[in-house]
Coordinates of C-alpha atoms and ligand atoms in Angstrom, one line a residue:
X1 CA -33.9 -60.8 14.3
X2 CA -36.1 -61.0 11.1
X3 CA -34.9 -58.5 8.6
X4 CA -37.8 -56.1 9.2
X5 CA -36.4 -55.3 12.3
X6 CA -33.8 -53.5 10.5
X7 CA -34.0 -50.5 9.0
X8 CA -33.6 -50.0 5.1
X9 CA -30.5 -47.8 4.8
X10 CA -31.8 -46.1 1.9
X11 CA -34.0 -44.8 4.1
X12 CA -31.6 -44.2 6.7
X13 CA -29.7 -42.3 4.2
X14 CA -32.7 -39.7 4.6
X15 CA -32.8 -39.3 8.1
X16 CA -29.0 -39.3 7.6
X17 CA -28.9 -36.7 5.2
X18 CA -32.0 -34.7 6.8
X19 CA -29.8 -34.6 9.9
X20 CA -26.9 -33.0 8.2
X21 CA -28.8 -30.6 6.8
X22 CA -30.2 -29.6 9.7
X23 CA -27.1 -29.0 11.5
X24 CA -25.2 -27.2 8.5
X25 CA -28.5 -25.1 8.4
X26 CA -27.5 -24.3 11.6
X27 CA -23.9 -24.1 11.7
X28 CA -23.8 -22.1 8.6
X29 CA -27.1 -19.6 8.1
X30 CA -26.2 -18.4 5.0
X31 CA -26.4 -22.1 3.7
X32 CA -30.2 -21.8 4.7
X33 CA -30.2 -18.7 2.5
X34 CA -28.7 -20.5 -0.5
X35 CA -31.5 -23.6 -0.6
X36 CA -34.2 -20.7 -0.5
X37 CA -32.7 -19.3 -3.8
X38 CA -31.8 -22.6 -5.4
X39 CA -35.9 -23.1 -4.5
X40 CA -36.9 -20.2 -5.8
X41 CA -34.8 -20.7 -9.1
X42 CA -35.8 -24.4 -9.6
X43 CA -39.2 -23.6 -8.9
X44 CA -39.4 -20.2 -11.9
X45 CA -37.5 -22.6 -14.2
X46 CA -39.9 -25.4 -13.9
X47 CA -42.6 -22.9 -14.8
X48 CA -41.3 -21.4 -17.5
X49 CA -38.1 -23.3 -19.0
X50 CA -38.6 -24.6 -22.6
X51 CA -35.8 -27.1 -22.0
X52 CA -37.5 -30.4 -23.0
X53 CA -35.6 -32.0 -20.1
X54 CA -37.4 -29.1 -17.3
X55 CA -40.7 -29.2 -19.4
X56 CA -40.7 -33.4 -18.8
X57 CA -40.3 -32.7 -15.6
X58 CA -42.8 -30.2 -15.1
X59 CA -45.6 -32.9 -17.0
X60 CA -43.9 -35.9 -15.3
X61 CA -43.4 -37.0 -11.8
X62 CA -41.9 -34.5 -10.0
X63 CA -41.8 -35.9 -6.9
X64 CA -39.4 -38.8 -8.3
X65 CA -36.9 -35.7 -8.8
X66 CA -36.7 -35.7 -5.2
X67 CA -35.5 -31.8 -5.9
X68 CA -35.4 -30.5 -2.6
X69 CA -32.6 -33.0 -1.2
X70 CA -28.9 -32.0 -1.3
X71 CA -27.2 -34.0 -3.8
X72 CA -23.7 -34.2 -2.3
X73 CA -21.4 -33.0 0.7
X74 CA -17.2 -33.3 1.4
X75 CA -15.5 -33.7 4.2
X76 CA -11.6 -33.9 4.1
X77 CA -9.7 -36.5 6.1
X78 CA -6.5 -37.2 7.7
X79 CA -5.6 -40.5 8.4
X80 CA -6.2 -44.4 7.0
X81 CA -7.8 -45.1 9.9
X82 CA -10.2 -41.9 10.0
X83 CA -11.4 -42.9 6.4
X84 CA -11.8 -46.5 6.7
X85 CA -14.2 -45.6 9.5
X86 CA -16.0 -43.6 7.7
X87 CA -16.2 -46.4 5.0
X88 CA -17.8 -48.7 7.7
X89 CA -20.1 -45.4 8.6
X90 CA -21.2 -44.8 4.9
X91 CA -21.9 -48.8 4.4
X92 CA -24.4 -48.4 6.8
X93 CA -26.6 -45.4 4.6
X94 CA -26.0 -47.3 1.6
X95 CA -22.9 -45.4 -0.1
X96 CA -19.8 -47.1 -1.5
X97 CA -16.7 -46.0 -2.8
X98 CA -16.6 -44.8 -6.5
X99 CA -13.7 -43.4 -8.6
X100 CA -10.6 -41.9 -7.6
X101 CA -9.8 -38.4 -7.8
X102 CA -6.0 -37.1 -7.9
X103 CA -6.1 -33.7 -6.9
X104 CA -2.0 -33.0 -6.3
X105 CA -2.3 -31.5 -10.6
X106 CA -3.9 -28.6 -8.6
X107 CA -1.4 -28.2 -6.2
X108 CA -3.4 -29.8 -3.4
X109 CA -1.8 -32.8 -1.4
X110 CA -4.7 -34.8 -1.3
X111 CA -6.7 -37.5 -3.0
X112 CA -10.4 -38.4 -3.2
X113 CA -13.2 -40.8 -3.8
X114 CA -16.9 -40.4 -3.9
X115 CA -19.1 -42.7 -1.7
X116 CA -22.4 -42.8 -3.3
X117 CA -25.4 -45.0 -3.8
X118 CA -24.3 -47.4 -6.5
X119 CA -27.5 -48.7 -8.5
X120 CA -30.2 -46.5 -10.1
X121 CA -32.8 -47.9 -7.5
X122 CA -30.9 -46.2 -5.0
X123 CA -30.3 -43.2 -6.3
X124 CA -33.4 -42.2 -6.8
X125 CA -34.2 -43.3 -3.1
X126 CA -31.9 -40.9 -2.0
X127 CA -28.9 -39.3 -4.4
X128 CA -26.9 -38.5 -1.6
X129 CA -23.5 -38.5 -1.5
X130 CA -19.8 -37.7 0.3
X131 CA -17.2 -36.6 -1.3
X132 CA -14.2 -37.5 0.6
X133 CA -10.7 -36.4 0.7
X134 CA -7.6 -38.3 2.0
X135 CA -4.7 -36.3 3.2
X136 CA -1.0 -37.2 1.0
X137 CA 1.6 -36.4 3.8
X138 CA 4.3 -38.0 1.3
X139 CA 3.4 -34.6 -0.8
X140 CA 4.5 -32.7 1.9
X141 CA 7.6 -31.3 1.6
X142 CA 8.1 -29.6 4.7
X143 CA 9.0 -32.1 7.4
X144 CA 8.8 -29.9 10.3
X145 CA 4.9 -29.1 9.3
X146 CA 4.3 -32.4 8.4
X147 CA 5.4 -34.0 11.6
X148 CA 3.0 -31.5 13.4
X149 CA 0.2 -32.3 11.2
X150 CA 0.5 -36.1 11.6
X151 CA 1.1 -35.7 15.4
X152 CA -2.0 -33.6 16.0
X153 CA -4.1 -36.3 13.7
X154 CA -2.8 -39.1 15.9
X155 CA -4.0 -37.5 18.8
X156 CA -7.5 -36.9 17.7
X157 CA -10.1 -39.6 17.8
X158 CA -13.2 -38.0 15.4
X159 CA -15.9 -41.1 16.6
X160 CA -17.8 -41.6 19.2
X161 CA -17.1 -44.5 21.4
X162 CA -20.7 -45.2 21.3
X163 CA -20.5 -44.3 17.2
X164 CA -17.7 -47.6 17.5
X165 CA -19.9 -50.0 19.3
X166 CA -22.6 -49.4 16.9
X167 CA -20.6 -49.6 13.8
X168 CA -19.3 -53.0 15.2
X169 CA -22.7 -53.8 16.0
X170 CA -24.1 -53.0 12.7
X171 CA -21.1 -54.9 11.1
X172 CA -22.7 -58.5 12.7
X173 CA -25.9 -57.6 11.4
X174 CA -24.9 -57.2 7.7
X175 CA -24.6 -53.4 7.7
X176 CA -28.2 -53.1 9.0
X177 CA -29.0 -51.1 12.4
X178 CA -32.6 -51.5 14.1
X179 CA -34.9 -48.4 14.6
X180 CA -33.2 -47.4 18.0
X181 CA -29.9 -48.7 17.5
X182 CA -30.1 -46.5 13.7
X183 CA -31.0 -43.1 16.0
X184 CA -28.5 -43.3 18.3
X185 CA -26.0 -44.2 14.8
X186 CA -27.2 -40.4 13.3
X187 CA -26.4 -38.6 16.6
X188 CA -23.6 -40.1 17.0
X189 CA -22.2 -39.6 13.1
X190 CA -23.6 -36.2 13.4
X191 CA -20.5 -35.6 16.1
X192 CA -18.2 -36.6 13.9
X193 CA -18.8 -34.3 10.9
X194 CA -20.1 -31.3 12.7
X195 CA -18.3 -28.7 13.6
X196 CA -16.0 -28.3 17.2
X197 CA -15.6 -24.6 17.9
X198 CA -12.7 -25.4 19.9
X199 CA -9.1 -26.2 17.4
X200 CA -7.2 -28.7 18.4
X201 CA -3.9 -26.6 17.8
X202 CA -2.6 -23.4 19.2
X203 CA -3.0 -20.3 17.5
X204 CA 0.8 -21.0 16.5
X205 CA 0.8 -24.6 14.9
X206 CA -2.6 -23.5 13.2
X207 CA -1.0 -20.9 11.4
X208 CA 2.5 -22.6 10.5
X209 CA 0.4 -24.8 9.4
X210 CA -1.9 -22.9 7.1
X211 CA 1.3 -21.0 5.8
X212 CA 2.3 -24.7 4.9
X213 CA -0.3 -25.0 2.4
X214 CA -4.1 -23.7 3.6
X215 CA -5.6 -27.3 3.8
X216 CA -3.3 -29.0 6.2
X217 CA -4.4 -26.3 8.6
X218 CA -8.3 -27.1 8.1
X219 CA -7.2 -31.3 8.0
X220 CA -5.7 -31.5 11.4
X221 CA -6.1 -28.5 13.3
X222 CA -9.6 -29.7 14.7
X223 CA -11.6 -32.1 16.8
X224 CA -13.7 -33.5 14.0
X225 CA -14.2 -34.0 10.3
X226 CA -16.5 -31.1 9.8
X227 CA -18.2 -31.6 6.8
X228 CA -17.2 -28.3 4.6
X229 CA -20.5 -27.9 2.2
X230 CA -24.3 -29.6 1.0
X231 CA -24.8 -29.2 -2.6
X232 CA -28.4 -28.8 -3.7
X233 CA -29.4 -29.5 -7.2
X234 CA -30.1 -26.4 -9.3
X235 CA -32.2 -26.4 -12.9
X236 CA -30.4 -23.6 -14.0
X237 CA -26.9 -23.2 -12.5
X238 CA -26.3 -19.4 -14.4
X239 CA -29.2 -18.3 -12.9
X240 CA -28.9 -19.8 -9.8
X241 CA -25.3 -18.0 -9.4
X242 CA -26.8 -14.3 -10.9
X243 CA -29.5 -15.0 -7.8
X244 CA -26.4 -15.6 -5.2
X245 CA -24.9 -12.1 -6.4
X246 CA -27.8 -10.0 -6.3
X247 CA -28.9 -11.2 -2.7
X248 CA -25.0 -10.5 -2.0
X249 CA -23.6 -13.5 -1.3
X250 CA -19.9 -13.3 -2.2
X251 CA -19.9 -16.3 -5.0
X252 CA -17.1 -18.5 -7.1
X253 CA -15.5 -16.1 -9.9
X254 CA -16.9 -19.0 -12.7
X255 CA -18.5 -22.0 -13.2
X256 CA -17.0 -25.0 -13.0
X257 CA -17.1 -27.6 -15.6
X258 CA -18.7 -27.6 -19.5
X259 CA -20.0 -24.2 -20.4
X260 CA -23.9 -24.0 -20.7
X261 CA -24.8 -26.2 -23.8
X262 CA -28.1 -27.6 -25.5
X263 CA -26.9 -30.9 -24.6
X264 CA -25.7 -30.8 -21.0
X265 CA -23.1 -33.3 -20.3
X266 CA -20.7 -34.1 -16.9
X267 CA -21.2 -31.7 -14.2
X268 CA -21.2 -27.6 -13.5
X269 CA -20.7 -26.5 -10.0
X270 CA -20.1 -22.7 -8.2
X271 CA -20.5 -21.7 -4.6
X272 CA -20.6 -19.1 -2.1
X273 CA -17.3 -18.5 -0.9
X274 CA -16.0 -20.1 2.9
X275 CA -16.6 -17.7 6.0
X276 CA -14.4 -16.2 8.0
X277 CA -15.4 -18.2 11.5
X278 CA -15.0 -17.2 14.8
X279 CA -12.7 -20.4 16.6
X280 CA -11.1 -20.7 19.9
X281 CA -7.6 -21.9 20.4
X282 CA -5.8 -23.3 23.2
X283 CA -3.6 -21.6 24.6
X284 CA -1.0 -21.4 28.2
X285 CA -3.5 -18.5 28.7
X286 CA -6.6 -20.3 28.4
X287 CA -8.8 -19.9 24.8
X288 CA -7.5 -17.7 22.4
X289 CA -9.9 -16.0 19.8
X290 CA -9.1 -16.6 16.1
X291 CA -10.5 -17.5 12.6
X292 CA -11.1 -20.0 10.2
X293 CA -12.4 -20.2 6.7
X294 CA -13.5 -23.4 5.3
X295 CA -17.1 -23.9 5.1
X296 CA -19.5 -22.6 2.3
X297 CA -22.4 -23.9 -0.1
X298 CA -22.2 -25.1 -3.1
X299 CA -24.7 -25.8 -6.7
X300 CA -24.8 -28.4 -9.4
X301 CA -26.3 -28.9 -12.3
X302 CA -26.1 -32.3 -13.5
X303 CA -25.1 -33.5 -17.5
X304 CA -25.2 -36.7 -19.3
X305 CA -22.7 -39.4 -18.5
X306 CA -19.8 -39.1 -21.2
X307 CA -17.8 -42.4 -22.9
X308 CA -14.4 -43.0 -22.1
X309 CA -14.0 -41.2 -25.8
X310 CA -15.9 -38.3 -24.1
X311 CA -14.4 -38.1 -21.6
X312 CA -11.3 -37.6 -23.4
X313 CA -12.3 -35.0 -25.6
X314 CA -13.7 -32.8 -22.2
X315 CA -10.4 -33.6 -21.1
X316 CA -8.7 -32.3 -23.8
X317 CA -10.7 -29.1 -24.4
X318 CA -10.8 -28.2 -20.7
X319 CA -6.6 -28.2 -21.1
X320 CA -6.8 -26.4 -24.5
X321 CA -8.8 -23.8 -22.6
X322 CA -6.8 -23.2 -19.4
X323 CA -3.6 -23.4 -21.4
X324 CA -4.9 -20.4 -23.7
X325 CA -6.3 -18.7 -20.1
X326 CA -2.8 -19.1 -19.1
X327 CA -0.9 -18.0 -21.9
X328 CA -2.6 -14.7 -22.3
X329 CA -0.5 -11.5 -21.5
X330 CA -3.6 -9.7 -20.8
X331 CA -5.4 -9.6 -17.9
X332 CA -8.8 -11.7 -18.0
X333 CA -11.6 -11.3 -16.2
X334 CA -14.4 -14.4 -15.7
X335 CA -16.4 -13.3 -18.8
X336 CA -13.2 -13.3 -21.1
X337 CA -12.0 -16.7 -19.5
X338 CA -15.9 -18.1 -19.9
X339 CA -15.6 -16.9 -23.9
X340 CA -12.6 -19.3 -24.6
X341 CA -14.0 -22.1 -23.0
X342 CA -17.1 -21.8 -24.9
X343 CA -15.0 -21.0 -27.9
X344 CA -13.1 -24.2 -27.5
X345 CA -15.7 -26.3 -26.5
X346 CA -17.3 -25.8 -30.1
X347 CA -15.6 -28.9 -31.1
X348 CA -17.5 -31.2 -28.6
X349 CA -20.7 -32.0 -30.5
X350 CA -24.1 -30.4 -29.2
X351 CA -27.1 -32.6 -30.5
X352 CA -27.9 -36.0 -28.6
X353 CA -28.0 -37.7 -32.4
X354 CA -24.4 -36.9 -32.6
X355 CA -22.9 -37.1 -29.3
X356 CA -25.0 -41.0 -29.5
X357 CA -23.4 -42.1 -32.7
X358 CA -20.1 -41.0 -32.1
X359 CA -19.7 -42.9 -28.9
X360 CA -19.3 -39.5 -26.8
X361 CA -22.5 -40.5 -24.4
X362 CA -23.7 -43.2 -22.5
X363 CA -27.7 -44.0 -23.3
X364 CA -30.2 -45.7 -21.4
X365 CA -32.4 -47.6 -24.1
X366 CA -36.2 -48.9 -23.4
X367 CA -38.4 -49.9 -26.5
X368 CA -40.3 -46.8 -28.2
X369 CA -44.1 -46.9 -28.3
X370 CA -44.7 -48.3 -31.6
X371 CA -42.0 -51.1 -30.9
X372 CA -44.7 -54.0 -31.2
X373 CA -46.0 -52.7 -35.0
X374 CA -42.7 -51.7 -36.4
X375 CA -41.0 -54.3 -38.7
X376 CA -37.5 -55.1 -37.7
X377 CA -34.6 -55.8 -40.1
X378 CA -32.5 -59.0 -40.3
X379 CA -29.4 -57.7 -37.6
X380 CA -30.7 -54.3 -37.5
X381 CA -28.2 -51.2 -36.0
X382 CA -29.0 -49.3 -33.1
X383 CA -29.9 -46.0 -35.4
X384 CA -32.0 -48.2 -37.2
X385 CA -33.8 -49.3 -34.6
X386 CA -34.1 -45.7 -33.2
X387 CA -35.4 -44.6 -36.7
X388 CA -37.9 -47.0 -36.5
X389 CA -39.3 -45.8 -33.5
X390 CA -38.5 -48.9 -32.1
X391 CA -35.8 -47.9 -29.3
X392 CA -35.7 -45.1 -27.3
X393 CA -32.1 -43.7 -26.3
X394 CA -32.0 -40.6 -23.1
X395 CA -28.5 -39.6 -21.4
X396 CA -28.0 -41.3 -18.8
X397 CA -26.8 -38.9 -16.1
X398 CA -23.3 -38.4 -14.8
X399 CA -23.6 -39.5 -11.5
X400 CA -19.7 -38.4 -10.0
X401 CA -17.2 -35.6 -9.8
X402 CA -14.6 -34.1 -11.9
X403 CA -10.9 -33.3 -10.3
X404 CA -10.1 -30.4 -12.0
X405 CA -13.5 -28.5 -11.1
X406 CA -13.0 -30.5 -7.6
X407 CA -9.8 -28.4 -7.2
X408 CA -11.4 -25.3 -8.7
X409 CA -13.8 -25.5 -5.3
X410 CA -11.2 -26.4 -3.2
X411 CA -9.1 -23.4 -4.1
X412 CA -11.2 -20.7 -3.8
X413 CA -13.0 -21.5 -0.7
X414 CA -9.3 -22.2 0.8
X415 CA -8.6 -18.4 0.2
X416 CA -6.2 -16.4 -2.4
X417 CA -3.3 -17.0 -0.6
X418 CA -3.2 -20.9 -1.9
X419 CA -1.3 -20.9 -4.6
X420 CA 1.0 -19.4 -3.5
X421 CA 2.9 -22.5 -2.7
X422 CA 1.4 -24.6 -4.7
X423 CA 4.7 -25.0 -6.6
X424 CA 6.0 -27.2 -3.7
X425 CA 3.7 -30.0 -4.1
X426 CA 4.9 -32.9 -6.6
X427 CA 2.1 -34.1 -8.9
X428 CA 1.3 -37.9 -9.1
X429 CA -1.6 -40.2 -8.7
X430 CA -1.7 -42.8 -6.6
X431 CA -4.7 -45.0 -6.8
X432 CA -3.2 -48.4 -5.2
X433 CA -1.9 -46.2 -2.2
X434 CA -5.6 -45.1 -1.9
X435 CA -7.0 -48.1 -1.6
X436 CA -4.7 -49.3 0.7
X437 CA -5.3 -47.0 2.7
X438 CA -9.1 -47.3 2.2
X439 CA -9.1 -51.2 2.7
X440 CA -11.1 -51.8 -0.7
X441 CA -11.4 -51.3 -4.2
X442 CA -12.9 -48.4 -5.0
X443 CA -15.4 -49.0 -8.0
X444 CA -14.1 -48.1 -11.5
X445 CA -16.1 -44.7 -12.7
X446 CA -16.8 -45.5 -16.2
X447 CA -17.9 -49.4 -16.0
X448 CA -20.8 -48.9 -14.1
X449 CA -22.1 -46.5 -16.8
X450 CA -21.1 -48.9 -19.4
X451 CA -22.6 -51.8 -17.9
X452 CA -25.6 -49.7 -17.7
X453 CA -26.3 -48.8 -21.1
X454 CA -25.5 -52.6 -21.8
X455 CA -27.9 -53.7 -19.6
X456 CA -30.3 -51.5 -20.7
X457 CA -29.5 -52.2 -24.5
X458 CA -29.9 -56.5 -23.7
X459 CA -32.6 -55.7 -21.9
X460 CA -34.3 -54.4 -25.1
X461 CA -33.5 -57.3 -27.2
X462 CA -35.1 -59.6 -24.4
X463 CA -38.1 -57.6 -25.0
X464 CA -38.1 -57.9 -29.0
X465 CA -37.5 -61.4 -29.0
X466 CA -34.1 -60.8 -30.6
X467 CA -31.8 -62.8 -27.9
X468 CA -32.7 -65.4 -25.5
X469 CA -32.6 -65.5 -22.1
Ligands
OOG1 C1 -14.2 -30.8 -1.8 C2 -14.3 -29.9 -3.1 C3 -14.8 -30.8 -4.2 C4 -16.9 -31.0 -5.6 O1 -18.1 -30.9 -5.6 O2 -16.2 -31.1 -6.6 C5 -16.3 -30.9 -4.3 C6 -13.7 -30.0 -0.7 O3 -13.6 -28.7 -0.7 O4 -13.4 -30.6 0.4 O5 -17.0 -31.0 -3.3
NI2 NI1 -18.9 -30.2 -3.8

């Protein structure tokens, strides 16, 4: 077959990510509740925000912000073999695996990547993304829970055999499904991450589990790999999470990430906090009633891409800032803990001139409108050429996850009682085991930024006559 018989999976990503929606929607009302508010806010900042970045967009092409589609989702995995399938499910929509995310620092025995479109073309097709967490059962210390939790994942089988064929299928035809063979691929898919009120644990090994640490209970207690929250894009995150209170939605204590800034960079999430779900376990006696909590919804608000050097400094200023939450003798409550992390965060520069020629952020440069007049120096600098008028420099936006706020989420959607043994889990990374277990690389985080503004930069010079081709 020609390749119009196939369909584009950028635009399967849609339908893919329409789907999902539809069924969280469903699974979880109060999800449906938290996209009207996000609306709401988005739509009262874009009339009357005076942040140059909102007023663009209000002048600008709106519809290219593609607003009203979730920007991410996570699911949590348990074995090698679940998440290489779901690499050869997420090929298929056009998401590959970026980054790797350590989580165990937390106290949470798992690791993560992000699958995600990888070129700008594609992301503003569709910014969808997964992000998806491995199970670390060599963090577990507890053999007896362990050996339950790997016995019940060995048993389960999370895809379709129908969701098989077509992955297989898919796989001879480069990735690509055709119209009918791409509908029966999103039902299919959909089994897998939706939710199966029946666990596949007693009532017993659920809740030796959980006691084990929270997460191994929700990893491989039940028939699929529910996905656990869709995060719609917000304007304005603090507004956004007043909204959530006042309608009553129980919400995140803070927000993760940077505090609010005139320059925002990285990433600041918050959420409604996981239900309490009515689920049915097996029993000798039939179905026993119980709970679970592990679903809820979730915000961003989306910064500027930060340098390796930037990177270090938010890493060094987020550590200054929990080490002096932590060292307090007094009790703190969110608007103390909110005051040192703005406090300390003075020291990360706050004007796009600086955070530019310091190396902190990664620019996209195109050539200014007066680039054809201006009269260009003998091996001019970049600033020069900016002064000029010459070259234009905007953020380029951060386009993946941080671990720390990743583990922020994950704890208090997992419940209070998680840290309570979070003491038994051993903190170290491992990347090459990841991948292993993966099957691929995944694709360093900071290149593909770098490579961007490079491009971007070369691209320029092409234009000006300065290099050759
Ligand atoms: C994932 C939590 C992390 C984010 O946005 O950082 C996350 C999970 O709870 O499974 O989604
Ligand atoms: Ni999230």
């Amino acid at each position: 077959p020609s390749q119009q018989e196939f369909v584009d999976p950028n635009e399967l990503r849609t339908t893919f990510s329409l789907a999902m929606s539809a069924m969280y929607k469903k699974e979880v009302p109060l999800y449906g509740d938290l996209i009207k508010i996000v609306q709401s806010v988005n739509e009262e900042a874009l009339r009357n925000s005076a942040d140059p970045k909102i007023t663009a967009m209000r002048n600008g092409n709106l519809a290219s912000e593609r607003l009203d589609l979730e920007r991410h989702g996570a699911i949590r995995l348990g074995t090698p073999h679940e998440l290489q399938t779901v690499r050869r499910i997420f090929a298929i929509i056009g998401l590959y695996p970026v980054g790797y995310y350590d989580l165990s620092p937390a106290g949470l025995p798992m690791h993560a990547t992000c699958f995600r479109p990888t070129t700008t073309a594609a992301l503003s097709r569709n910014p969808f993304r997964v992000f998806t967490t491995l199970l670390r059962p060599d963090l577990l210390k507890d053999a007896q829970s362990k050996d339950l939790a790997l016995d019940l994942l060995s048993q389960r089988s999370i895809f379709s055999p129908e969701l098989v064929r077509l992955l297989d299928a898919a796989e001879r035809q480069n990735h690509r499904l055709r119209p009918d063979e791409a509908s029966a691929f999103v039902r299919e898919s959909m089994k897998t991450f939706g939710w199966r009120p029946i666990a596949a644990a007693s009532k017993d090994v659920y809740q030796k589990l959980k006691d084990e640490h929270p997460i191994l209970a929700d990893v491989a207690c039940f028939q699929s790999a529910h996905i656990n929250h869709l995060t719609p894009r917000t304007l304005d995150i603090a507004a956004a999470q007043e909204r959530m209170r006042i309608e009553g939605l129980r919400v995140k204590e803070r927000i993760e990430g940077p505090p609010p800034r005139k320059c925002p960079v990285l990433l600041r999430q918050t959420s409604f906090l996981a239900l309490e779900e009515s689920t049915h376990f097996p029993s000798d006696r039939g179905l026993e009633e119980g709970c679970h909590k592990a679903r809820f919804g979730e915000i961003e608000e989306r910064g500027a891409a930060v340098t390796d050097r930037g990177r270090a400094l938010y890493d060094e200023l987020l550590n200054e800032t929990m080490r002096q939450i932590s060292a307090c003798p007094r009790y703190l409550d969110a608007s103390q803990k909110d005051k040192i992390l703005v406090d300390t965060f003075a020291r990360f520069p706050d004007n796009w001139d600086d955070l530019r020629r310091q190396g902190l952020v990664y620019f996209d440069y195109s050539l200014g409108a007066s680039a054809k007049e201006a009269t260009i120096p003998l091996n001019p600098s970049v600033d020069d050429l900016i002064s000029r008028g010459v070259l234009v420099a905007v953020p380029i936006t951060y386009e993946d996850f941080l671990p720390m706020s990743a583990a922020g989420i994950f704890q208090s959607n997992l419940g209070n009682d998680t840290t309570a043994k979070n003491d038994t889990i051993t903190s170290f990374s491992d990347h090459f085991g990841f991948q292993q277990n993966l099957g691929c690389a995944v694709t360093d985080l900071d290149t593909a930024y770098a490579m961007a503004q490079d491009a971007s930069l070369r691209k320029c010079a092409l234009e000006l006559g300065m290099v050759e081709d």
